[in-house]
Short mmCIF file of C-alpha atoms and ligand atoms in Angstrom, two decimals:
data_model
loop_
_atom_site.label_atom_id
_atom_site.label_comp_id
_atom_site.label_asym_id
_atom_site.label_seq_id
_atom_site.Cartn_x
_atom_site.Cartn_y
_atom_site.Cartn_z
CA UNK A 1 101.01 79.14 118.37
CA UNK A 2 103.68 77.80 116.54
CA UNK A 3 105.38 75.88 119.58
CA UNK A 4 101.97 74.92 120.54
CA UNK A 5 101.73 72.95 117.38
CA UNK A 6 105.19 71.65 117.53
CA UNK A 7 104.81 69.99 120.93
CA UNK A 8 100.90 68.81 119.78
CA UNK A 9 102.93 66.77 117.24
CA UNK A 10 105.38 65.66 118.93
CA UNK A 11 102.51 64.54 122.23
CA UNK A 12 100.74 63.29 119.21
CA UNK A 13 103.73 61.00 118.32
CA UNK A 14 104.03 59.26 121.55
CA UNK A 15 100.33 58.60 122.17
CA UNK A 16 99.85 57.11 118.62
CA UNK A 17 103.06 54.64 118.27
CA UNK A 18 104.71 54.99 121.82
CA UNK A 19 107.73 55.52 122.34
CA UNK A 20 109.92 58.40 121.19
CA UNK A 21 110.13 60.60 117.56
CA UNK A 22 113.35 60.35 115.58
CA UNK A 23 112.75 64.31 114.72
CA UNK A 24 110.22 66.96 113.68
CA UNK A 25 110.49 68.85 110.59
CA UNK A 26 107.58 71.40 109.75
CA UNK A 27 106.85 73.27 106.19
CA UNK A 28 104.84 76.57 106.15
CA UNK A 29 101.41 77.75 104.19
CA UNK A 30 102.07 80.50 102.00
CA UNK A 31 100.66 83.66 100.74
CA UNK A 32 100.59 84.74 97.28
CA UNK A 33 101.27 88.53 96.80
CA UNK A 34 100.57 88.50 93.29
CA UNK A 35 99.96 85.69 90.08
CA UNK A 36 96.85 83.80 90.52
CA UNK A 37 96.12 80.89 88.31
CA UNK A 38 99.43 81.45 86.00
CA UNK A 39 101.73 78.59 87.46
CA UNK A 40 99.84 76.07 85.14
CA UNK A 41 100.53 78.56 82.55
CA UNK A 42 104.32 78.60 82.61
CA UNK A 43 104.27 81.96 84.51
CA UNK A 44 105.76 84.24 87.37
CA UNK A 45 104.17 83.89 90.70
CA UNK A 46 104.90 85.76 94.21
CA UNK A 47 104.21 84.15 97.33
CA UNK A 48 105.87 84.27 100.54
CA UNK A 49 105.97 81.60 103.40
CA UNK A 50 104.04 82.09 106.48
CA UNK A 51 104.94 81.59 110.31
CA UNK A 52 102.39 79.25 110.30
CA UNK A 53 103.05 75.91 109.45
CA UNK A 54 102.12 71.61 109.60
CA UNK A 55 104.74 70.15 111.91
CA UNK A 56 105.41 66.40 111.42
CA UNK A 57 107.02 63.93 113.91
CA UNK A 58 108.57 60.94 112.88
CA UNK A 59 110.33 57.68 113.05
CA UNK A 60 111.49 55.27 110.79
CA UNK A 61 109.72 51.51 110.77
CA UNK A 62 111.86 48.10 110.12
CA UNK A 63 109.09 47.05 108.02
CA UNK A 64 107.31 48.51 104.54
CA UNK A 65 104.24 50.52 106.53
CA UNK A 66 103.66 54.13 106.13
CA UNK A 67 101.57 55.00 109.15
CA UNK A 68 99.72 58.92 109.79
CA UNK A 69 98.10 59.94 112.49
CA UNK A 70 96.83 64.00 113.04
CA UNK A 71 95.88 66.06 115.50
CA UNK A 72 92.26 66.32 115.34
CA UNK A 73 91.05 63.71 113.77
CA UNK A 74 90.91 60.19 115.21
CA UNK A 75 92.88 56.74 114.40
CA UNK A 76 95.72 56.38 112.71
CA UNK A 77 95.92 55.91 108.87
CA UNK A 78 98.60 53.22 107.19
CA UNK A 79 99.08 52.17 103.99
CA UNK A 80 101.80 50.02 102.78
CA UNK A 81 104.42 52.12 100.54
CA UNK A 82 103.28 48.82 97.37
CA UNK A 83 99.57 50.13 97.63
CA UNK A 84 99.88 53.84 97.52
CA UNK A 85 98.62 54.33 94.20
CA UNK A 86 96.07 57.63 92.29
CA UNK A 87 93.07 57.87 94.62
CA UNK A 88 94.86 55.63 96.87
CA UNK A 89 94.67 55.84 100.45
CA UNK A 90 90.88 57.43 99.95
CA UNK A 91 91.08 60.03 102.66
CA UNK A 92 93.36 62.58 103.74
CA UNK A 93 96.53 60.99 104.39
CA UNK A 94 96.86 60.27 100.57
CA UNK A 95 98.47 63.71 100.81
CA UNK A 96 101.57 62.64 102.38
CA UNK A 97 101.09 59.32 100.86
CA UNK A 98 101.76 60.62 97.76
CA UNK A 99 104.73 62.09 98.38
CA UNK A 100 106.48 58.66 98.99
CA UNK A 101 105.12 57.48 96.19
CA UNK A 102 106.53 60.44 93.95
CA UNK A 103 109.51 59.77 95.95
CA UNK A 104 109.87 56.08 94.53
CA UNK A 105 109.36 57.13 91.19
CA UNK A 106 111.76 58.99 91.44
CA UNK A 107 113.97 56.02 92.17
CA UNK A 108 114.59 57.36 95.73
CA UNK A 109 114.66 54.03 98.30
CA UNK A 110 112.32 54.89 101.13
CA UNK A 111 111.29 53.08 103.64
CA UNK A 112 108.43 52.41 106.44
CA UNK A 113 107.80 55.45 108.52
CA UNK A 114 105.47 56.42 111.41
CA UNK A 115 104.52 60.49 111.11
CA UNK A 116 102.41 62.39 113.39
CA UNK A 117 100.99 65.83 112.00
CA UNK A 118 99.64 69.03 113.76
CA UNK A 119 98.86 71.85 111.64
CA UNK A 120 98.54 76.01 112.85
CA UNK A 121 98.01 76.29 108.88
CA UNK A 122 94.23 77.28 108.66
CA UNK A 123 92.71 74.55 106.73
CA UNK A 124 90.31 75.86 103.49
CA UNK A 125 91.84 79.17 104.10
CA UNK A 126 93.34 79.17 100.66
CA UNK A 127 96.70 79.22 102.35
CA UNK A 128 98.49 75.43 101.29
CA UNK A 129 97.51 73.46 104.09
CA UNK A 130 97.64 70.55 102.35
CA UNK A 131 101.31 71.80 100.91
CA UNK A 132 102.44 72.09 104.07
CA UNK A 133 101.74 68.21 105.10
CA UNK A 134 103.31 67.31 101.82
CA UNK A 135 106.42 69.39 102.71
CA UNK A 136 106.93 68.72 106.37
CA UNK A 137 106.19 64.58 105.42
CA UNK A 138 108.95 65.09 102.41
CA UNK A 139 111.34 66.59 105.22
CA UNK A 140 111.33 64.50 107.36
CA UNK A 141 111.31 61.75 104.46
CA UNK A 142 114.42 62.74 103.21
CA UNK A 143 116.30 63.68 106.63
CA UNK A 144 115.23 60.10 107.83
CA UNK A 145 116.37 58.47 105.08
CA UNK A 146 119.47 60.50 103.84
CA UNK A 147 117.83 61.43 100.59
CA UNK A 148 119.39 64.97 101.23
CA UNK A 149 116.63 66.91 99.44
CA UNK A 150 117.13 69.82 101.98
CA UNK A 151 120.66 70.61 101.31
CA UNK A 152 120.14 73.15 98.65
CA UNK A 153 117.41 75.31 96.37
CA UNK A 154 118.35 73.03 93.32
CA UNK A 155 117.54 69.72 95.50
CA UNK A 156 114.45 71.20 97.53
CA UNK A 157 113.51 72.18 94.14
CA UNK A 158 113.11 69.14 92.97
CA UNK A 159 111.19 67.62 96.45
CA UNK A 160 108.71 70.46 95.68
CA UNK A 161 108.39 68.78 91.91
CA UNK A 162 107.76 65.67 93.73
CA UNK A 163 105.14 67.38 95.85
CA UNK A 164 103.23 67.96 93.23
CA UNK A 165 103.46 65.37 91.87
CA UNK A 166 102.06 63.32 94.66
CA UNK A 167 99.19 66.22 94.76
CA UNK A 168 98.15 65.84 91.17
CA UNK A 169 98.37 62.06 90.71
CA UNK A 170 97.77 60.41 93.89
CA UNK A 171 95.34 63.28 95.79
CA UNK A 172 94.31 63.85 92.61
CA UNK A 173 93.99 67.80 92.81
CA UNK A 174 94.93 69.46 89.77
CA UNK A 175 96.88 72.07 90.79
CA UNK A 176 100.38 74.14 89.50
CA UNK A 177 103.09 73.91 91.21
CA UNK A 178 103.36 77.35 93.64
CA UNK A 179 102.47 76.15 96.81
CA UNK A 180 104.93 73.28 97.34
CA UNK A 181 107.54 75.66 95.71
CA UNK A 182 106.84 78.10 98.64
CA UNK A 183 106.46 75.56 101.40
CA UNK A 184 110.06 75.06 100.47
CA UNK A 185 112.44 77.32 98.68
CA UNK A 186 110.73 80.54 100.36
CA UNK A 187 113.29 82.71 102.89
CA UNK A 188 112.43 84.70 105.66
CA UNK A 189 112.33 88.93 104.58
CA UNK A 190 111.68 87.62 101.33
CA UNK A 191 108.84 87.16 98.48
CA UNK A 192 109.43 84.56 96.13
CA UNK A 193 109.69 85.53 92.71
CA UNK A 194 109.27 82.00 91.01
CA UNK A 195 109.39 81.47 86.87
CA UNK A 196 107.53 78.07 86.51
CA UNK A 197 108.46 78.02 82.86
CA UNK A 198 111.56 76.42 84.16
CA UNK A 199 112.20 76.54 87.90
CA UNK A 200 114.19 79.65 88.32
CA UNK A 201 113.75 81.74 91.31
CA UNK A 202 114.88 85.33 93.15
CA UNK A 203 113.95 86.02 96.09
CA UNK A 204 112.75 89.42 96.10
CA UNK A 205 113.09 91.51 99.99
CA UNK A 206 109.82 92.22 101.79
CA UNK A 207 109.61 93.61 105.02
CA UNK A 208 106.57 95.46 105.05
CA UNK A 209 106.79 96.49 108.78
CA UNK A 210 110.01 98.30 108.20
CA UNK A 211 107.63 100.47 105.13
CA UNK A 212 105.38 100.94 108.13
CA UNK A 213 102.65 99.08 106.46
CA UNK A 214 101.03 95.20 107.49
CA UNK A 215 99.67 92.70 104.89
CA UNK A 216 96.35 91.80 106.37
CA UNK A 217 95.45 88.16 105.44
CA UNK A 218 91.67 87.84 105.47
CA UNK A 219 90.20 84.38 105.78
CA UNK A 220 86.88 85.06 104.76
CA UNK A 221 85.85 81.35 106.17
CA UNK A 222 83.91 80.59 102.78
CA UNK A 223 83.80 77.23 101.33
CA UNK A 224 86.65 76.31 99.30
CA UNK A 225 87.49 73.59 97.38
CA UNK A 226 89.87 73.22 94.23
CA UNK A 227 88.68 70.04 93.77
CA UNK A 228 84.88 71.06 92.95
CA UNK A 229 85.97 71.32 89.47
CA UNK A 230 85.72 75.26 89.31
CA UNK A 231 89.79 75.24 89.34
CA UNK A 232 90.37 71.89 86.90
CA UNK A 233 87.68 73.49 84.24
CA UNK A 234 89.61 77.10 83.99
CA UNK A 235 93.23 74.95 83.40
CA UNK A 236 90.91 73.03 80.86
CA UNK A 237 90.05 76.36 79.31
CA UNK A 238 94.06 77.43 79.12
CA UNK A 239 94.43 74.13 77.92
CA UNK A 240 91.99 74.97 74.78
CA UNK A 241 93.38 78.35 74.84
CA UNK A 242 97.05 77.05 74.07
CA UNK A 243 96.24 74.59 71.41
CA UNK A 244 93.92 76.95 69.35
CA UNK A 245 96.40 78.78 69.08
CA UNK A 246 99.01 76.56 68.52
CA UNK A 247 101.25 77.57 71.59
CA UNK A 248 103.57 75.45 74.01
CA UNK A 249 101.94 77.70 76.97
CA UNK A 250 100.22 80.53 77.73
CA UNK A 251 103.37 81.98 78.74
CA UNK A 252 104.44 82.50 75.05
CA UNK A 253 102.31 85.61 74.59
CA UNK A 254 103.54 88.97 75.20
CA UNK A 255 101.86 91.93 76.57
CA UNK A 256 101.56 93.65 73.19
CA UNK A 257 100.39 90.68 71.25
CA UNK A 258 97.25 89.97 73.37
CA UNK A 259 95.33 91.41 71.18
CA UNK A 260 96.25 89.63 67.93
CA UNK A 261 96.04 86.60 70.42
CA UNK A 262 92.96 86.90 71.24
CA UNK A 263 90.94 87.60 67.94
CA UNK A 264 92.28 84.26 66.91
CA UNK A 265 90.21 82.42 70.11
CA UNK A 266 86.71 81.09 69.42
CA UNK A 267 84.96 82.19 71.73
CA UNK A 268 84.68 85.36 74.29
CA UNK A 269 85.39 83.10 77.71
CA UNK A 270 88.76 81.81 76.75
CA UNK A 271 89.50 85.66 75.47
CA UNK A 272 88.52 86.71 78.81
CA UNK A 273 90.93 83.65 80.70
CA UNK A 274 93.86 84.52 78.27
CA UNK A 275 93.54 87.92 78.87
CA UNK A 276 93.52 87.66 82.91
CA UNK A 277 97.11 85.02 82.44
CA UNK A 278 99.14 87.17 80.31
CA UNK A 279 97.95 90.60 82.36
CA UNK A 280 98.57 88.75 85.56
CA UNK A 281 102.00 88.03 84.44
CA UNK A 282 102.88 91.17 83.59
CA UNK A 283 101.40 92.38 86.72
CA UNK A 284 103.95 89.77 88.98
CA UNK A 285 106.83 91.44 86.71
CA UNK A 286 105.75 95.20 87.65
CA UNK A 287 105.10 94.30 91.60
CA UNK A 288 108.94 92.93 91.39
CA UNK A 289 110.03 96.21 90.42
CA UNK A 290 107.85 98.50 92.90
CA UNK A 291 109.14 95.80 95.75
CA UNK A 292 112.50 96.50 94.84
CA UNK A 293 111.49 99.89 94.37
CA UNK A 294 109.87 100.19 97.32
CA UNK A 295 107.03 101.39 95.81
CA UNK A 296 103.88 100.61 97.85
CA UNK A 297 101.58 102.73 96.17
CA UNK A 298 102.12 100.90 92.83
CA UNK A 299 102.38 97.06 94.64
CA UNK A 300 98.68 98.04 95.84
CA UNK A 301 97.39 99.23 92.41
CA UNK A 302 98.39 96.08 90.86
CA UNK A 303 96.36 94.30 93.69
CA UNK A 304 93.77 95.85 93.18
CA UNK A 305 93.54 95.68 89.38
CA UNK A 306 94.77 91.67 90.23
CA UNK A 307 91.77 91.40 91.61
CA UNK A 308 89.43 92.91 89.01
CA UNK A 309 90.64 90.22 86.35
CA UNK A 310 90.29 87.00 88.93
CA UNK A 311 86.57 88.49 89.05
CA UNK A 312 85.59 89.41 86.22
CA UNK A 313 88.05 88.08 83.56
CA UNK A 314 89.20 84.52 85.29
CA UNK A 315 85.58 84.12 87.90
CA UNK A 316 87.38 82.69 90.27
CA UNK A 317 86.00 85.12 93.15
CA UNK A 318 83.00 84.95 95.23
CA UNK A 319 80.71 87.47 97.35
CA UNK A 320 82.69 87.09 100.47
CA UNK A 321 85.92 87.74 98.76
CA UNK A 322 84.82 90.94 97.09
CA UNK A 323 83.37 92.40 100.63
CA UNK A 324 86.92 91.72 101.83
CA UNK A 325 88.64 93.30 99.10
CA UNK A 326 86.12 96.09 98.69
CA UNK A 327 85.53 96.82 102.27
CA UNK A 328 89.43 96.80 102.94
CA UNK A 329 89.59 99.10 100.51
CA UNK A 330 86.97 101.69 101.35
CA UNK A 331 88.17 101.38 104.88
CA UNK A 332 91.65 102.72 103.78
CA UNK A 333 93.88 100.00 102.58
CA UNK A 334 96.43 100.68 100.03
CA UNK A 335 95.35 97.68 97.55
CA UNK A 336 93.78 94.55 98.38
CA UNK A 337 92.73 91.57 96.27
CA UNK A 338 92.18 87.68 96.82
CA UNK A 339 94.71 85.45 96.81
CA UNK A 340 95.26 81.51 96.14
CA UNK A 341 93.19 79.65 94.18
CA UNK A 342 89.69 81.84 95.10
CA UNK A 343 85.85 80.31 95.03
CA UNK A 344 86.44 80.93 98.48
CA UNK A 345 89.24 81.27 100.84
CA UNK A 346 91.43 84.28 101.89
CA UNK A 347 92.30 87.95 100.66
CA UNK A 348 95.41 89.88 101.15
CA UNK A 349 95.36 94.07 101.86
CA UNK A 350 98.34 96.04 101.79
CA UNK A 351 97.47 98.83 104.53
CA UNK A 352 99.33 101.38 106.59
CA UNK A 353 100.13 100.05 109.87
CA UNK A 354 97.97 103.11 111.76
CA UNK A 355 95.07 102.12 109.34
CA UNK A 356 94.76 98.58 110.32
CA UNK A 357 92.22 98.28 112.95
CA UNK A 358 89.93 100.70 111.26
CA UNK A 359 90.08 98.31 107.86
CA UNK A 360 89.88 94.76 110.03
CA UNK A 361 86.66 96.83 111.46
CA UNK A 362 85.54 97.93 108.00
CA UNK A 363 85.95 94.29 106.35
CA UNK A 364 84.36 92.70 109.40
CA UNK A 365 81.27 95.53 109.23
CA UNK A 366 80.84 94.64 105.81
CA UNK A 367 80.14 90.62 106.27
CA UNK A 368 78.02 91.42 108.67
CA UNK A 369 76.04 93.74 106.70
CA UNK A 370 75.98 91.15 103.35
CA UNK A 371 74.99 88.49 105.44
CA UNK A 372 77.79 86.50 104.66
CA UNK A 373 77.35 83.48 107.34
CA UNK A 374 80.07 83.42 109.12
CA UNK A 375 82.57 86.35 110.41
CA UNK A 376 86.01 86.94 108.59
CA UNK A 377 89.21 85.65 110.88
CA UNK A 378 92.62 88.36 110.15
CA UNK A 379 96.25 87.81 110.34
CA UNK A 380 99.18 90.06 110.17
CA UNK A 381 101.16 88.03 107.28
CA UNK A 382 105.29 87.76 107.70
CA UNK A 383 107.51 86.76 105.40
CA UNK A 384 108.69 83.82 107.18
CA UNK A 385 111.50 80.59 105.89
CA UNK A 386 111.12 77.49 104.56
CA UNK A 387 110.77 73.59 105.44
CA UNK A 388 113.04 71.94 107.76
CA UNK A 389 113.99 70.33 110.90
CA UNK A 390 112.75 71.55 113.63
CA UNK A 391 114.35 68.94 116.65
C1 GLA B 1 95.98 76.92 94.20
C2 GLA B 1 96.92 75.94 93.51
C3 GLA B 1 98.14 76.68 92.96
C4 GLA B 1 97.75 77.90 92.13
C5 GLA B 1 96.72 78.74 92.87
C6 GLA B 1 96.19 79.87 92.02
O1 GLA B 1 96.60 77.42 95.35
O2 GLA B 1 97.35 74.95 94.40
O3 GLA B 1 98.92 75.78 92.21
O4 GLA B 1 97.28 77.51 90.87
O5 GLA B 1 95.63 77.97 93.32
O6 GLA B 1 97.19 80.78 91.74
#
């Protein structure tokens, strides 16, 4: 798969702009274990990288042209770097747009480029897609232009700032800042514990294989869009949430004031989101310690409880996600829940290696019997590392 993409950019490149690519870099989609919808919220998320990943072929221009071309869809895109502004290119390729842009604010001196993209990252699968592009483009954006914003987790920090930055002000999607952080400061074996009060990360071993268990990613091929204003309205709730109460973030409340938190809000919906963002959070800090641990039993409990706040506390699940978590479940898994942003999109189940066939057939039984439209598509998730250079 993954060389197949590799080489589909890189065939990609020549047939576009002729000639021959200066490199490819690629950047990975990412799975969150655990802490949904609590990076906007100063909080502790989980995700690791995945094998998967956008691959991105490139080669510098003499002149001030950004051009994109991707697998899959026709024409090439270009944009000169002076127009690239919020909104700005209109379609897709304002995703790695952006991310010159953020670069130039930045006061980073970029120049023309010409970047070919092919993705193995399922696309509306909940699992960064678009973070990918913006990581592979910022790769190869740096490498090509000796920004050296690869070199170490402080400076590929601060590309994944820039990342988002080109997501929430030129794509104009509203999200946190998670994805980009795992497209590129994620290592292979590892989760990613990531504090997005301030930055800080540990990377946390997980090699689920060597427990004898696999982390089933279900795509449950459901519409999914953060941009449908389902995701932007529950930040706007936080938002209200943090200034009734006179806070900095969300972040600020402990587990044992929740309570007195709460019976200061106005009304039962933002009780109900504060309540899902500080018990997430203290949900990521007990999965750290069962990981380390190596306590299974307890990493699936807190999926599965994970879950029951997204749904019922946060609604940010749908009917296909709860047949995949519910079906994996009855069919044997250890925990399951849905992961990324939700209305749609994947889940995750933690399951014994013996037991997975029976619980792909039990989740894919259980679509079938809902009448969900279309049939769930499973992967076996690894850890896997970050953005780079790939030739
Ligand atoms: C999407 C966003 C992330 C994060 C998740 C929910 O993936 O891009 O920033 O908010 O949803 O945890």
């Amino acid at each position: 798969m993954a060389e197949t993409s590799a080489a589909a950019a890189s065939a990609l490149f020549e047939q576009a702009y002729g000639g021959s690519q200066a490199g490819l870099w690629a950047a990975p989609g990412r799975v969150n274990l655990i802490g949904e919808h609590v990076d906007y919220n100063a909080g502790l998320v989980l995700p690791i990288a995945l094998p998967q990943r956008a691959y991105a072929a490139a080669r510098p221009r003499a002149d001030r042209l950004v051009r994109f071309a991707s697998a899959g869809l026709p024409g090439v895109a270009e944009v000169d770097l002076d127009d690239i502004a919020p909104g700005r290119p209109a379609d897709w390729s304002r995703y790695p747009a952006g991310v010159f842009w953020a670069l130039r604010r930045a006061g980073h001196d970029v120049g023309g480029l010409d970047l070919a993209f092919a993705s193995d990252v399922p696309i509306g699968a909940g699992l960064s897609s678009s973070a990918a592009i913006e990581g592979a483009a910022g790769a190869a954006v740096s490498d090509l232009f000796g920004l050296g914003l690869l070199a170490d987790d402080a400076s590929r920090a601060e590309l994944a700032r820039l990342c988002q930055r080109a997501e929430n002000e030129i794509a104009l999607a509203p999200t946190g800042g998670m994805d980009q952080a795992a497209a590129l400061r994620c290592q292979a074996g590892h989760a990613l514990n990531l504090d997005c009060r301030d930055g800080a990360v540990a990377q946390i071993p997980f090699d689920a294989a060597a427990a004898g268990l696999v982390l089933l990613v279900i795509d449950t091929k459901s519409a999914h869009a953060l941009g449908d204003g389902g995701y932007g309205a529950r930040r706007a709730d936080c938002e209200q949430a943090v200034r009734e109460l006179g806070l900095h973030s969300l972040r600020e409340i402990a587990p044992d004031e929740l309570g007195a938190a709460v019976a200061n809000l106005s009304n039962d919906r933002l009780r109900r989101r504060v309540r899902h963002v500080v018990t997430e959070i203290e949900r990521v800090r007990r999965s750290v310690v069962a990981l380390r641990a190596g306590d299974f039993a307890l990493l699936g409990e807190l999926f599965d409880l994970s879950h029951a706040s997204l749904r019922d506390d946060y609604e940010v699940s749908c009917p296909e996600l709860n047949t995949a978590q519910e079906a994996a479940l009855a069919g044997g898994a250890i925990g399951a829940r849905m992961t990324g942003g939700g209305f749609g999109g994947s889940a995750i189940a933690l399951i014994e290696a013996a037991a997975a066939g029976a619980v792909e057939d039990a989740v894919r039984a259980a679509f079938a019997a809902a009448g969900h439209a279309r049939s769930p598509a499973c992967l076996a998730a690894v850890p896997a590392g970050p953005a780079g250079r790939i030739a």
